Amino acid sequence: TQFFGPISEALRSGLDGVEAALNAVPWFVLPLAVAAIVWRLRDWKMTLLAGLAMLYPAVVGLWGVTIETLALMTISVFVSVAIGVPLGVWAAFNRRFEQMIRPVLDAMQTVPAPVYFIPMLVLFGVGPVSAAAATIIYALPPAVRLTTLGIRQVAPAMIEAGEMFGSTRRQMLLKIQLPAALPTVMAGVNQALMMALGIVVLATLLAAGGLGQTVMDTLSKRRPGRGFVAGLAIVAIAVVLDRVGRAIVE
């Protein structure tokens, strides 16, 4: 269709581009980069844990499928945040708009994830694009809700100070409210990451590939040992993303 065709092509190009970029980087660079980011917390134990967790998929021979999972999550979370933060800002300033989207967000959080797969199959077909679209919908609500919450929790004294200095509404938002709300907004981004990771295994129903497909294959072939190794790789990625998100918030 004229509407969903460009969306599908954009998601496919993004997935292919991120995967190609990650594959072009030597395998040891990502663990070092993760360790460098987490080191901002000044906790060497957490830094070592995050670096080893990122190294684990390479050690057990799952680096390729891990890159597929990271590419899917990168694009899905990026789009979720790019849509969710502006919606959250709008909802923070417009009560009527918030009341309109609240039931939609409630439904998006309560409806089981596999329910999203049926319309995604119809609109985008089988493959990683459908999985990315379903993940975007599943991960969007935390970004919207926590952005709205963060902006509304900005101290009134800070807003009054901005008004005293003659700040416009745009300056107030960009220079006072959003910076003050950034920890809460980043918590929403972290929640979006965790929710996106939670759909990784289920997305194999859409032929998304990645670590989830490896887990499903081991179940069908009755190879519990390999399945346990792949499951630990998903846990390792969850640890890495959580620690990196926490470091960025700090």
JSON list of C-alpha atoms in Angstrom, two decimals:
[
{"chain": "A", "resi": 1, "resn": "THR", "atom": "CA", "xyz": [0.00, 0.00, 0.00]},
{"chain": "A", "resi": 2, "resn": "GLN", "atom": "CA", "xyz": [1.03, 3.62, -0.45]},
{"chain": "A", "resi": 3, "resn": "PHE", "atom": "CA", "xyz": [1.09, 4.29, 3.30]},
{"chain": "A", "resi": 4, "resn": "PHE", "atom": "CA", "xyz": [2.63, 1.15, 4.78]},
{"chain": "A", "resi": 5, "resn": "GLY", "atom": "CA", "xyz": [5.04, 0.49, 1.90]},
{"chain": "A", "resi": 6, "resn": "PRO", "atom": "CA", "xyz": [7.40, 3.41, 2.74]},
{"chain": "A", "resi": 7, "resn": "ILE", "atom": "CA", "xyz": [7.19, 2.56, 6.45]},
{"chain": "A", "resi": 8, "resn": "SER", "atom": "CA", "xyz": [8.19, -1.02, 5.71]},
{"chain": "A", "resi": 9, "resn": "GLU", "atom": "CA", "xyz": [11.09, 0.09, 3.51]},
{"chain": "A", "resi": 10, "resn": "ALA", "atom": "CA", "xyz": [12.30, 2.56, 6.13]},
{"chain": "A", "resi": 11, "resn": "LEU", "atom": "CA", "xyz": [12.27, -0.08, 8.87]},
{"chain": "A", "resi": 12, "resn": "ARG", "atom": "CA", "xyz": [13.99, -2.61, 6.61]},
{"chain": "A", "resi": 13, "resn": "SER", "atom": "CA", "xyz": [16.69, -0.12, 5.64]},
{"chain": "A", "resi": 14, "resn": "GLY", "atom": "CA", "xyz": [17.24, 0.80, 9.29]},
{"chain": "A", "resi": 15, "resn": "LEU", "atom": "CA", "xyz": [17.52, -2.83, 10.36]},
{"chain": "A", "resi": 16, "resn": "ASP", "atom": "CA", "xyz": [19.93, -3.68, 7.55]},
{"chain": "A", "resi": 17, "resn": "GLY", "atom": "CA", "xyz": [22.02, -0.56, 8.19]},
{"chain": "A", "resi": 18, "resn": "VAL", "atom": "CA", "xyz": [22.39, -1.10, 11.93]},
{"chain": "A", "resi": 19, "resn": "GLU", "atom": "CA", "xyz": [23.16, -4.80, 11.48]},
{"chain": "A", "resi": 20, "resn": "ALA", "atom": "CA", "xyz": [25.77, -4.02, 8.81]},
{"chain": "A", "resi": 21, "resn": "ALA", "atom": "CA", "xyz": [27.36, -1.37, 11.04]},
{"chain": "A", "resi": 22, "resn": "LEU", "atom": "CA", "xyz": [27.54, -3.72, 14.04]},
{"chain": "A", "resi": 23, "resn": "ASN", "atom": "CA", "xyz": [28.98, -6.53, 11.90]},
{"chain": "A", "resi": 24, "resn": "ALA", "atom": "CA", "xyz": [31.62, -4.16, 10.51]},
{"chain": "A", "resi": 25, "resn": "VAL", "atom": "CA", "xyz": [32.95, -3.49, 14.01]},
{"chain": "A", "resi": 26, "resn": "PRO", "atom": "CA", "xyz": [35.43, -6.08, 15.39]},
{"chain": "A", "resi": 27, "resn": "TRP", "atom": "CA", "xyz": [33.78, -8.29, 17.96]},
{"chain": "A", "resi": 28, "resn": "PHE", "atom": "CA", "xyz": [35.95, -7.08, 20.85]},
{"chain": "A", "resi": 29, "resn": "VAL", "atom": "CA", "xyz": [35.05, -3.40, 20.32]},
{"chain": "A", "resi": 30, "resn": "LEU", "atom": "CA", "xyz": [31.47, -3.68, 21.60]},
{"chain": "A", "resi": 31, "resn": "PRO", "atom": "CA", "xyz": [32.41, -5.18, 25.01]},
{"chain": "A", "resi": 32, "resn": "LEU", "atom": "CA", "xyz": [35.06, -2.45, 25.43]},
{"chain": "A", "resi": 33, "resn": "ALA", "atom": "CA", "xyz": [32.56, 0.26, 24.46]},
{"chain": "A", "resi": 34, "resn": "VAL", "atom": "CA", "xyz": [29.97, -1.11, 26.90]},
{"chain": "A", "resi": 35, "resn": "ALA", "atom": "CA", "xyz": [32.55, -1.20, 29.69]},
{"chain": "A", "resi": 36, "resn": "ALA", "atom": "CA", "xyz": [33.59, 2.39, 28.92]},
{"chain": "A", "resi": 37, "resn": "ILE", "atom": "CA", "xyz": [30.00, 3.63, 29.12]},
{"chain": "A", "resi": 38, "resn": "VAL", "atom": "CA", "xyz": [29.19, 1.75, 32.33]},
{"chain": "A", "resi": 39, "resn": "TRP", "atom": "CA", "xyz": [32.43, 3.01, 33.91]},
{"chain": "A", "resi": 40, "resn": "ARG", "atom": "CA", "xyz": [30.67, 6.38, 34.27]},
{"chain": "A", "resi": 41, "resn": "LEU", "atom": "CA", "xyz": [29.00, 4.83, 37.32]},
{"chain": "A", "resi": 42, "resn": "ARG", "atom": "CA", "xyz": [32.44, 4.50, 38.93]},
{"chain": "A", "resi": 43, "resn": "ASP", "atom": "CA", "xyz": [31.65, 0.91, 39.90]},
{"chain": "A", "resi": 44, "resn": "TRP", "atom": "CA", "xyz": [34.32, -1.51, 38.64]},
{"chain": "A", "resi": 45, "resn": "LYS", "atom": "CA", "xyz": [32.25, -4.58, 39.52]},
{"chain": "A", "resi": 46, "resn": "MET", "atom": "CA", "xyz": [29.31, -3.38, 37.43]},
{"chain": "A", "resi": 47, "resn": "THR", "atom": "CA", "xyz": [31.70, -2.38, 34.63]},
{"chain": "A", "resi": 48, "resn": "LEU", "atom": "CA", "xyz": [33.31, -5.83, 34.64]},
{"chain": "A", "resi": 49, "resn": "LEU", "atom": "CA", "xyz": [29.90, -7.53, 34.71]},
{"chain": "A", "resi": 50, "resn": "ALA", "atom": "CA", "xyz": [28.61, -5.51, 31.74]},
{"chain": "A", "resi": 51, "resn": "GLY", "atom": "CA", "xyz": [31.78, -6.10, 29.72]},
{"chain": "A", "resi": 52, "resn": "LEU", "atom": "CA", "xyz": [31.73, -9.85, 30.36]},
{"chain": "A", "resi": 53, "resn": "ALA", "atom": "CA", "xyz": [28.00, -10.03, 29.60]},
{"chain": "A", "resi": 54, "resn": "MET", "atom": "CA", "xyz": [28.62, -8.39, 26.21]},
{"chain": "A", "resi": 55, "resn": "LEU", "atom": "CA", "xyz": [31.52, -10.77, 25.63]},
{"chain": "A", "resi": 56, "resn": "TYR", "atom": "CA", "xyz": [29.50, -13.90, 26.47]},
{"chain": "A", "resi": 57, "resn": "PRO", "atom": "CA", "xyz": [27.61, -14.27, 23.12]},
{"chain": "A", "resi": 58, "resn": "ALA", "atom": "CA", "xyz": [30.93, -14.22, 21.24]},
{"chain": "A", "resi": 59, "resn": "VAL", "atom": "CA", "xyz": [32.42, -16.86, 23.51]},
{"chain": "A", "resi": 60, "resn": "VAL", "atom": "CA", "xyz": [29.51, -19.29, 23.05]},
{"chain": "A", "resi": 61, "resn": "GLY", "atom": "CA", "xyz": [29.28, -18.80, 19.28]},
{"chain": "A", "resi": 62, "resn": "LEU", "atom": "CA", "xyz": [26.10, -16.71, 19.19]},
{"chain": "A", "resi": 63, "resn": "TRP", "atom": "CA", "xyz": [27.58, -13.41, 18.08]},
{"chain": "A", "resi": 64, "resn": "GLY", "atom": "CA", "xyz": [25.80, -13.30, 14.70]},
{"chain": "A", "resi": 65, "resn": "VAL", "atom": "CA", "xyz": [22.29, -13.86, 16.06]},
{"chain": "A", "resi": 66, "resn": "THR", "atom": "CA", "xyz": [23.04, -11.48, 18.94]},
{"chain": "A", "resi": 67, "resn": "ILE", "atom": "CA", "xyz": [23.82, -8.75, 16.40]},
{"chain": "A", "resi": 68, "resn": "GLU", "atom": "CA", "xyz": [20.46, -9.45, 14.72]},
{"chain": "A", "resi": 69, "resn": "THR", "atom": "CA", "xyz": [18.71, -9.03, 18.08]},
{"chain": "A", "resi": 70, "resn": "LEU", "atom": "CA", "xyz": [20.62, -5.83, 18.88]},
{"chain": "A", "resi": 71, "resn": "ALA", "atom": "CA", "xyz": [19.75, -4.36, 15.46]},
{"chain": "A", "resi": 72, "resn": "LEU", "atom": "CA", "xyz": [16.06, -5.15, 15.97]},
{"chain": "A", "resi": 73, "resn": "MET", "atom": "CA", "xyz": [16.06, -3.62, 19.43]},
{"chain": "A", "resi": 74, "resn": "THR", "atom": "CA", "xyz": [18.06, -0.54, 18.38]},
{"chain": "A", "resi": 75, "resn": "ILE", "atom": "CA", "xyz": [15.64, 0.42, 15.61]},
{"chain": "A", "resi": 76, "resn": "SER", "atom": "CA", "xyz": [12.53, -0.47, 17.63]},
{"chain": "A", "resi": 77, "resn": "VAL", "atom": "CA", "xyz": [13.55, 1.49, 20.72]},
{"chain": "A", "resi": 78, "resn": "PHE", "atom": "CA", "xyz": [14.81, 4.44, 18.65]},
{"chain": "A", "resi": 79, "resn": "VAL", "atom": "CA", "xyz": [11.47, 4.75, 16.86]},
{"chain": "A", "resi": 80, "resn": "SER", "atom": "CA", "xyz": [9.54, 4.23, 20.12]},
{"chain": "A", "resi": 81, "resn": "VAL", "atom": "CA", "xyz": [11.47, 7.05, 21.80]},
{"chain": "A", "resi": 82, "resn": "ALA", "atom": "CA", "xyz": [11.27, 9.31, 18.74]},
{"chain": "A", "resi": 83, "resn": "ILE", "atom": "CA", "xyz": [7.48, 8.97, 18.80]},
{"chain": "A", "resi": 84, "resn": "GLY", "atom": "CA", "xyz": [6.94, 8.59, 22.55]},
{"chain": "A", "resi": 85, "resn": "VAL", "atom": "CA", "xyz": [8.88, 11.60, 23.87]},
{"chain": "A", "resi": 86, "resn": "PRO", "atom": "CA", "xyz": [7.05, 14.21, 21.71]},
{"chain": "A", "resi": 87, "resn": "LEU", "atom": "CA", "xyz": [3.71, 12.58, 22.57]},
{"chain": "A", "resi": 88, "resn": "GLY", "atom": "CA", "xyz": [4.66, 12.66, 26.25]},
{"chain": "A", "resi": 89, "resn": "VAL", "atom": "CA", "xyz": [5.57, 16.35, 26.03]},
{"chain": "A", "resi": 90, "resn": "TRP", "atom": "CA", "xyz": [2.27, 17.11, 24.30]},
{"chain": "A", "resi": 91, "resn": "ALA", "atom": "CA", "xyz": [0.33, 15.15, 26.93]},
{"chain": "A", "resi": 92, "resn": "ALA", "atom": "CA", "xyz": [2.15, 17.01, 29.73]},
{"chain": "A", "resi": 93, "resn": "PHE", "atom": "CA", "xyz": [0.85, 20.35, 28.47]},
{"chain": "A", "resi": 94, "resn": "ASN", "atom": "CA", "xyz": [-2.55, 19.24, 27.19]},
{"chain": "A", "resi": 95, "resn": "ARG", "atom": "CA", "xyz": [-4.80, 17.40, 29.65]},
{"chain": "A", "resi": 96, "resn": "ARG", "atom": "CA", "xyz": [-7.42, 16.69, 27.03]},
{"chain": "A", "resi": 97, "resn": "PHE", "atom": "CA", "xyz": [-4.88, 15.00, 24.78]},
{"chain": "A", "resi": 98, "resn": "GLU", "atom": "CA", "xyz": [-3.64, 12.94, 27.71]},
{"chain": "A", "resi": 99, "resn": "GLN", "atom": "CA", "xyz": [-7.18, 11.80, 28.46]},
{"chain": "A", "resi": 100, "resn": "MET", "atom": "CA", "xyz": [-7.55, 10.79, 24.81]},
{"chain": "A", "resi": 101, "resn": "ILE", "atom": "CA", "xyz": [-4.40, 8.69, 24.62]},
{"chain": "A", "resi": 102, "resn": "ARG", "atom": "CA", "xyz": [-4.58, 7.18, 28.11]},
{"chain": "A", "resi": 103, "resn": "PRO", "atom": "CA", "xyz": [-7.02, 4.36, 27.12]},
{"chain": "A", "resi": 104, "resn": "VAL", "atom": "CA", "xyz": [-4.89, 3.64, 24.05]},
{"chain": "A", "resi": 105, "resn": "LEU", "atom": "CA", "xyz": [-1.72, 3.37, 26.17]},
{"chain": "A", "resi": 106, "resn": "ASP", "atom": "CA", "xyz": [-3.55, 1.19, 28.70]},
{"chain": "A", "resi": 107, "resn": "ALA", "atom": "CA", "xyz": [-4.64, -1.15, 25.91]},
{"chain": "A", "resi": 108, "resn": "MET", "atom": "CA", "xyz": [-1.13, -1.26, 24.44]},
{"chain": "A", "resi": 109, "resn": "GLN", "atom": "CA", "xyz": [0.28, -2.32, 27.82]},
{"chain": "A", "resi": 110, "resn": "THR", "atom": "CA", "xyz": [-2.41, -4.86, 28.75]},
{"chain": "A", "resi": 111, "resn": "VAL", "atom": "CA", "xyz": [-3.04, -6.62, 25.42]},
{"chain": "A", "resi": 112, "resn": "PRO", "atom": "CA", "xyz": [-0.74, -9.67, 25.11]},
{"chain": "A", "resi": 113, "resn": "ALA", "atom": "CA", "xyz": [2.12, -9.08, 22.71]},
{"chain": "A", "resi": 114, "resn": "PRO", "atom": "CA", "xyz": [1.21, -11.92, 20.29]},
{"chain": "A", "resi": 115, "resn": "VAL", "atom": "CA", "xyz": [-2.09, -10.15, 19.57]},
{"chain": "A", "resi": 116, "resn": "TYR", "atom": "CA", "xyz": [-0.08, -7.44, 17.77]},
{"chain": "A", "resi": 117, "resn": "PHE", "atom": "CA", "xyz": [1.37, -10.02, 15.43]},
{"chain": "A", "resi": 118, "resn": "ILE", "atom": "CA", "xyz": [-1.83, -10.62, 13.44]},
{"chain": "A", "resi": 119, "resn": "PRO", "atom": "CA", "xyz": [-2.22, -7.07, 12.07]},
{"chain": "A", "resi": 120, "resn": "MET", "atom": "CA", "xyz": [1.55, -6.80, 11.61]},
{"chain": "A", "resi": 121, "resn": "LEU", "atom": "CA", "xyz": [1.50, -9.90, 9.40]},
{"chain": "A", "resi": 122, "resn": "VAL", "atom": "CA", "xyz": [-1.28, -8.41, 7.31]},
{"chain": "A", "resi": 123, "resn": "LEU", "atom": "CA", "xyz": [0.38, -5.00, 6.96]},
{"chain": "A", "resi": 124, "resn": "PHE", "atom": "CA", "xyz": [4.08, -5.89, 6.67]},
{"chain": "A", "resi": 125, "resn": "GLY", "atom": "CA", "xyz": [4.25, -9.62, 5.96]},
{"chain": "A", "resi": 126, "resn": "VAL", "atom": "CA", "xyz": [6.54, -12.17, 7.60]},
{"chain": "A", "resi": 127, "resn": "GLY", "atom": "CA", "xyz": [10.00, -11.06, 8.65]},
{"chain": "A", "resi": 128, "resn": "PRO", "atom": "CA", "xyz": [11.99, -8.70, 10.88]},
{"chain": "A", "resi": 129, "resn": "VAL", "atom": "CA", "xyz": [9.99, -5.64, 9.76]},
{"chain": "A", "resi": 130, "resn": "SER", "atom": "CA", "xyz": [6.80, -7.03, 11.30]},
{"chain": "A", "resi": 131, "resn": "ALA", "atom": "CA", "xyz": [8.69, -7.90, 14.48]},
{"chain": "A", "resi": 132, "resn": "ALA", "atom": "CA", "xyz": [10.12, -4.37, 14.65]},
{"chain": "A", "resi": 133, "resn": "ALA", "atom": "CA", "xyz": [6.68, -2.81, 14.20]},
{"chain": "A", "resi": 134, "resn": "ALA", "atom": "CA", "xyz": [5.18, -5.01, 16.93]},
{"chain": "A", "resi": 135, "resn": "THR", "atom": "CA", "xyz": [8.09, -4.20, 19.26]},
{"chain": "A", "resi": 136, "resn": "ILE", "atom": "CA", "xyz": [7.65, -0.46, 18.65]},
{"chain": "A", "resi": 137, "resn": "ILE", "atom": "CA", "xyz": [3.99, -0.66, 19.69]},
{"chain": "A", "resi": 138, "resn": "TYR", "atom": "CA", "xyz": [4.81, -2.78, 22.73]},
{"chain": "A", "resi": 139, "resn": "ALA", "atom": "CA", "xyz": [7.64, -0.48, 23.93]},
{"chain": "A", "resi": 140, "resn": "LEU", "atom": "CA", "xyz": [5.95, 2.87, 23.24]},
{"chain": "A", "resi": 141, "resn": "PRO", "atom": "CA", "xyz": [3.77, 3.38, 26.38]},
{"chain": "A", "resi": 142, "resn": "PRO", "atom": "CA", "xyz": [6.60, 3.71, 28.97]},
{"chain": "A", "resi": 143, "resn": "ALA", "atom": "CA", "xyz": [8.31, 6.39, 26.88]},
{"chain": "A", "resi": 144, "resn": "VAL", "atom": "CA", "xyz": [5.09, 8.42, 26.67]},
{"chain": "A", "resi": 145, "resn": "ARG", "atom": "CA", "xyz": [4.01, 8.01, 30.29]},
{"chain": "A", "resi": 146, "resn": "LEU", "atom": "CA", "xyz": [7.37, 8.71, 31.94]},
{"chain": "A", "resi": 147, "resn": "THR", "atom": "CA", "xyz": [8.05, 11.74, 29.72]},
{"chain": "A", "resi": 148, "resn": "THR", "atom": "CA", "xyz": [4.72, 13.22, 30.79]},
{"chain": "A", "resi": 149, "resn": "LEU", "atom": "CA", "xyz": [5.43, 12.39, 34.43]},
{"chain": "A", "resi": 150, "resn": "GLY", "atom": "CA", "xyz": [8.93, 13.88, 34.31]},
{"chain": "A", "resi": 151, "resn": "ILE", "atom": "CA", "xyz": [7.82, 17.21, 32.87]},
{"chain": "A", "resi": 152, "resn": "ARG", "atom": "CA", "xyz": [4.96, 17.56, 35.34]},
{"chain": "A", "resi": 153, "resn": "GLN", "atom": "CA", "xyz": [7.30, 16.90, 38.26]},
{"chain": "A", "resi": 154, "resn": "VAL", "atom": "CA", "xyz": [9.62, 19.79, 37.41]},
{"chain": "A", "resi": 155, "resn": "ALA", "atom": "CA", "xyz": [9.83, 22.08, 40.45]},
{"chain": "A", "resi": 156, "resn": "PRO", "atom": "CA", "xyz": [7.54, 25.14, 40.15]},
{"chain": "A", "resi": 157, "resn": "ALA", "atom": "CA", "xyz": [10.41, 27.32, 41.39]},
{"chain": "A", "resi": 158, "resn": "MET", "atom": "CA", "xyz": [12.44, 26.44, 38.30]},
{"chain": "A", "resi": 159, "resn": "ILE", "atom": "CA", "xyz": [9.56, 27.38, 36.02]},
{"chain": "A", "resi": 160, "resn": "GLU", "atom": "CA", "xyz": [9.01, 30.63, 37.90]},
{"chain": "A", "resi": 161, "resn": "ALA", "atom": "CA", "xyz": [12.70, 31.46, 37.55]},
{"chain": "A", "resi": 162, "resn": "GLY", "atom": "CA", "xyz": [12.50, 30.92, 33.80]},
{"chain": "A", "resi": 163, "resn": "GLU", "atom": "CA", "xyz": [9.44, 33.15, 33.56]},
{"chain": "A", "resi": 164, "resn": "MET", "atom": "CA", "xyz": [11.22, 35.88, 35.54]},
{"chain": "A", "resi": 165, "resn": "PHE", "atom": "CA", "xyz": [14.07, 35.89, 33.01]},
{"chain": "A", "resi": 166, "resn": "GLY", "atom": "CA", "xyz": [11.59, 36.20, 30.14]},
{"chain": "A", "resi": 167, "resn": "SER", "atom": "CA", "xyz": [11.94, 32.70, 28.69]},
{"chain": "A", "resi": 168, "resn": "THR", "atom": "CA", "xyz": [9.61, 31.83, 25.85]},
{"chain": "A", "resi": 169, "resn": "ARG", "atom": "CA", "xyz": [7.57, 28.63, 26.04]},
{"chain": "A", "resi": 170, "resn": "ARG", "atom": "CA", "xyz": [10.02, 26.89, 23.72]},
{"chain": "A", "resi": 171, "resn": "GLN", "atom": "CA", "xyz": [13.03, 28.03, 25.76]},
{"chain": "A", "resi": 172, "resn": "MET", "atom": "CA", "xyz": [11.27, 26.93, 28.93]},
{"chain": "A", "resi": 173, "resn": "LEU", "atom": "CA", "xyz": [10.76, 23.46, 27.49]},
{"chain": "A", "resi": 174, "resn": "LEU", "atom": "CA", "xyz": [14.20, 22.95, 25.94]},
{"chain": "A", "resi": 175, "resn": "LYS", "atom": "CA", "xyz": [16.37, 24.63, 28.58]},
{"chain": "A", "resi": 176, "resn": "ILE", "atom": "CA", "xyz": [14.51, 24.02, 31.85]},
{"chain": "A", "resi": 177, "resn": "GLN", "atom": "CA", "xyz": [11.78, 21.39, 31.77]},
{"chain": "A", "resi": 178, "resn": "LEU", "atom": "CA", "xyz": [13.33, 18.71, 29.56]},
{"chain": "A", "resi": 179, "resn": "PRO", "atom": "CA", "xyz": [16.79, 18.87, 31.21]},
{"chain": "A", "resi": 180, "resn": "ALA", "atom": "CA", "xyz": [15.17, 18.70, 34.66]},
{"chain": "A", "resi": 181, "resn": "ALA", "atom": "CA", "xyz": [12.96, 15.79, 33.56]},
{"chain": "A", "resi": 182, "resn": "LEU", "atom": "CA", "xyz": [15.80, 13.94, 31.80]},
{"chain": "A", "resi": 183, "resn": "PRO", "atom": "CA", "xyz": [16.35, 11.27, 34.51]},
{"chain": "A", "resi": 184, "resn": "THR", "atom": "CA", "xyz": [12.66, 10.33, 34.40]},
{"chain": "A", "resi": 185, "resn": "VAL", "atom": "CA", "xyz": [12.62, 10.40, 30.59]},
{"chain": "A", "resi": 186, "resn": "MET", "atom": "CA", "xyz": [15.68, 8.14, 30.48]},
{"chain": "A", "resi": 187, "resn": "ALA", "atom": "CA", "xyz": [13.98, 5.79, 32.92]},
{"chain": "A", "resi": 188, "resn": "GLY", "atom": "CA", "xyz": [11.19, 5.55, 30.34]},
{"chain": "A", "resi": 189, "resn": "VAL", "atom": "CA", "xyz": [13.77, 4.76, 27.66]},
{"chain": "A", "resi": 190, "resn": "ASN", "atom": "CA", "xyz": [15.21, 2.04, 29.90]},
{"chain": "A", "resi": 191, "resn": "GLN", "atom": "CA", "xyz": [11.75, 0.58, 30.44]},
{"chain": "A", "resi": 192, "resn": "ALA", "atom": "CA", "xyz": [11.18, 0.61, 26.68]},
{"chain": "A", "resi": 193, "resn": "LEU", "atom": "CA", "xyz": [14.43, -1.33, 26.25]},
{"chain": "A", "resi": 194, "resn": "MET", "atom": "CA", "xyz": [13.38, -3.97, 28.74]},
{"chain": "A", "resi": 195, "resn": "MET", "atom": "CA", "xyz": [9.92, -4.35, 27.20]},
{"chain": "A", "resi": 196, "resn": "ALA", "atom": "CA", "xyz": [11.43, -4.64, 23.73]},
{"chain": "A", "resi": 197, "resn": "LEU", "atom": "CA", "xyz": [13.78, -7.36, 24.97]},
{"chain": "A", "resi": 198, "resn": "GLY", "atom": "CA", "xyz": [10.81, -9.20, 26.47]},
{"chain": "A", "resi": 199, "resn": "ILE", "atom": "CA", "xyz": [9.28, -9.64, 23.03]},
{"chain": "A", "resi": 200, "resn": "VAL", "atom": "CA", "xyz": [12.44, -11.06, 21.43]},
{"chain": "A", "resi": 201, "resn": "VAL", "atom": "CA", "xyz": [11.51, -14.75, 21.79]},
{"chain": "A", "resi": 202, "resn": "LEU", "atom": "CA", "xyz": [7.86, -14.18, 20.86]},
{"chain": "A", "resi": 203, "resn": "ALA", "atom": "CA", "xyz": [8.94, -12.31, 17.72]},
{"chain": "A", "resi": 204, "resn": "THR", "atom": "CA", "xyz": [10.24, -15.59, 16.30]},
{"chain": "A", "resi": 205, "resn": "LEU", "atom": "CA", "xyz": [6.60, -16.26, 15.35]},
{"chain": "A", "resi": 206, "resn": "LEU", "atom": "CA", "xyz": [7.14, -13.52, 12.76]},
{"chain": "A", "resi": 207, "resn": "ALA", "atom": "CA", "xyz": [10.45, -15.03, 11.56]},
{"chain": "A", "resi": 208, "resn": "ALA", "atom": "CA", "xyz": [12.44, -12.22, 13.20]},
{"chain": "A", "resi": 209, "resn": "GLY", "atom": "CA", "xyz": [15.55, -14.36, 13.65]},
{"chain": "A", "resi": 210, "resn": "GLY", "atom": "CA", "xyz": [18.08, -13.50, 16.34]},
{"chain": "A", "resi": 211, "resn": "LEU", "atom": "CA", "xyz": [18.47, -15.08, 19.75]},
{"chain": "A", "resi": 212, "resn": "GLY", "atom": "CA", "xyz": [14.76, -15.81, 20.04]},
{"chain": "A", "resi": 213, "resn": "GLN", "atom": "CA", "xyz": [14.87, -17.98, 16.93]},
{"chain": "A", "resi": 214, "resn": "THR", "atom": "CA", "xyz": [17.84, -19.87, 18.37]},
{"chain": "A", "resi": 215, "resn": "VAL", "atom": "CA", "xyz": [15.90, -20.57, 21.57]},
{"chain": "A", "resi": 216, "resn": "MET", "atom": "CA", "xyz": [12.85, -21.79, 19.63]},
{"chain": "A", "resi": 217, "resn": "ASP", "atom": "CA", "xyz": [15.01, -24.01, 17.39]},
{"chain": "A", "resi": 218, "resn": "THR", "atom": "CA", "xyz": [16.61, -25.67, 20.40]},
{"chain": "A", "resi": 219, "resn": "LEU", "atom": "CA", "xyz": [13.16, -26.37, 21.86]},
{"chain": "A", "resi": 220, "resn": "SER", "atom": "CA", "xyz": [11.94, -27.97, 18.65]},
{"chain": "A", "resi": 221, "resn": "LYS", "atom": "CA", "xyz": [15.11, -30.07, 18.38]},
{"chain": "A", "resi": 222, "resn": "ARG", "atom": "CA", "xyz": [15.06, -30.99, 22.08]},
{"chain": "A", "resi": 223, "resn": "ARG", "atom": "CA", "xyz": [18.50, -29.58, 22.79]},
{"chain": "A", "resi": 224, "resn": "PRO", "atom": "CA", "xyz": [18.05, -28.14, 26.28]},
{"chain": "A", "resi": 225, "resn": "GLY", "atom": "CA", "xyz": [21.76, -27.49, 26.76]},
{"chain": "A", "resi": 226, "resn": "ARG", "atom": "CA", "xyz": [22.01, -25.25, 23.70]},
{"chain": "A", "resi": 227, "resn": "GLY", "atom": "CA", "xyz": [18.72, -23.62, 24.64]},
{"chain": "A", "resi": 228, "resn": "PHE", "atom": "CA", "xyz": [20.07, -22.81, 28.10]},
{"chain": "A", "resi": 229, "resn": "VAL", "atom": "CA", "xyz": [23.16, -21.22, 26.53]},
{"chain": "A", "resi": 230, "resn": "ALA", "atom": "CA", "xyz": [21.01, -19.11, 24.18]},
{"chain": "A", "resi": 231, "resn": "GLY", "atom": "CA", "xyz": [18.72, -18.14, 27.06]},
{"chain": "A", "resi": 232, "resn": "LEU", "atom": "CA", "xyz": [21.73, -16.93, 29.04]},
{"chain": "A", "resi": 233, "resn": "ALA", "atom": "CA", "xyz": [22.74, -14.82, 26.02]},
{"chain": "A", "resi": 234, "resn": "ILE", "atom": "CA", "xyz": [19.35, -13.06, 26.20]},
{"chain": "A", "resi": 235, "resn": "VAL", "atom": "CA", "xyz": [19.88, -12.50, 29.92]},
{"chain": "A", "resi": 236, "resn": "ALA", "atom": "CA", "xyz": [23.37, -11.12, 29.18]},
{"chain": "A", "resi": 237, "resn": "ILE", "atom": "CA", "xyz": [21.95, -8.63, 26.66]},
{"chain": "A", "resi": 238, "resn": "ALA", "atom": "CA", "xyz": [19.33, -7.59, 29.23]},
{"chain": "A", "resi": 239, "resn": "VAL", "atom": "CA", "xyz": [22.08, -6.96, 31.80]},
{"chain": "A", "resi": 240, "resn": "VAL", "atom": "CA", "xyz": [24.11, -4.93, 29.29]},
{"chain": "A", "resi": 241, "resn": "LEU", "atom": "CA", "xyz": [21.17, -2.76, 28.22]},
{"chain": "A", "resi": 242, "resn": "ASP", "atom": "CA", "xyz": [20.07, -2.18, 31.81]},
{"chain": "A", "resi": 243, "resn": "ARG", "atom": "CA", "xyz": [23.55, -1.14, 32.95]},
{"chain": "A", "resi": 244, "resn": "VAL", "atom": "CA", "xyz": [24.15, 1.05, 29.90]},
{"chain": "A", "resi": 245, "resn": "GLY", "atom": "CA", "xyz": [20.76, 2.73, 30.38]},
{"chain": "A", "resi": 246, "resn": "ARG", "atom": "CA", "xyz": [21.52, 3.33, 34.05]},
{"chain": "A", "resi": 247, "resn": "ALA", "atom": "CA", "xyz": [24.92, 4.81, 33.20]},
{"chain": "A", "resi": 248, "resn": "ILE", "atom": "CA", "xyz": [23.34, 7.20, 30.70]},
{"chain": "A", "resi": 249, "resn": "VAL", "atom": "CA", "xyz": [20.76, 8.29, 33.27]},
{"chain": "A", "resi": 250, "resn": "GLU", "atom": "CA", "xyz": [23.50, 8.97, 35.83]}
]
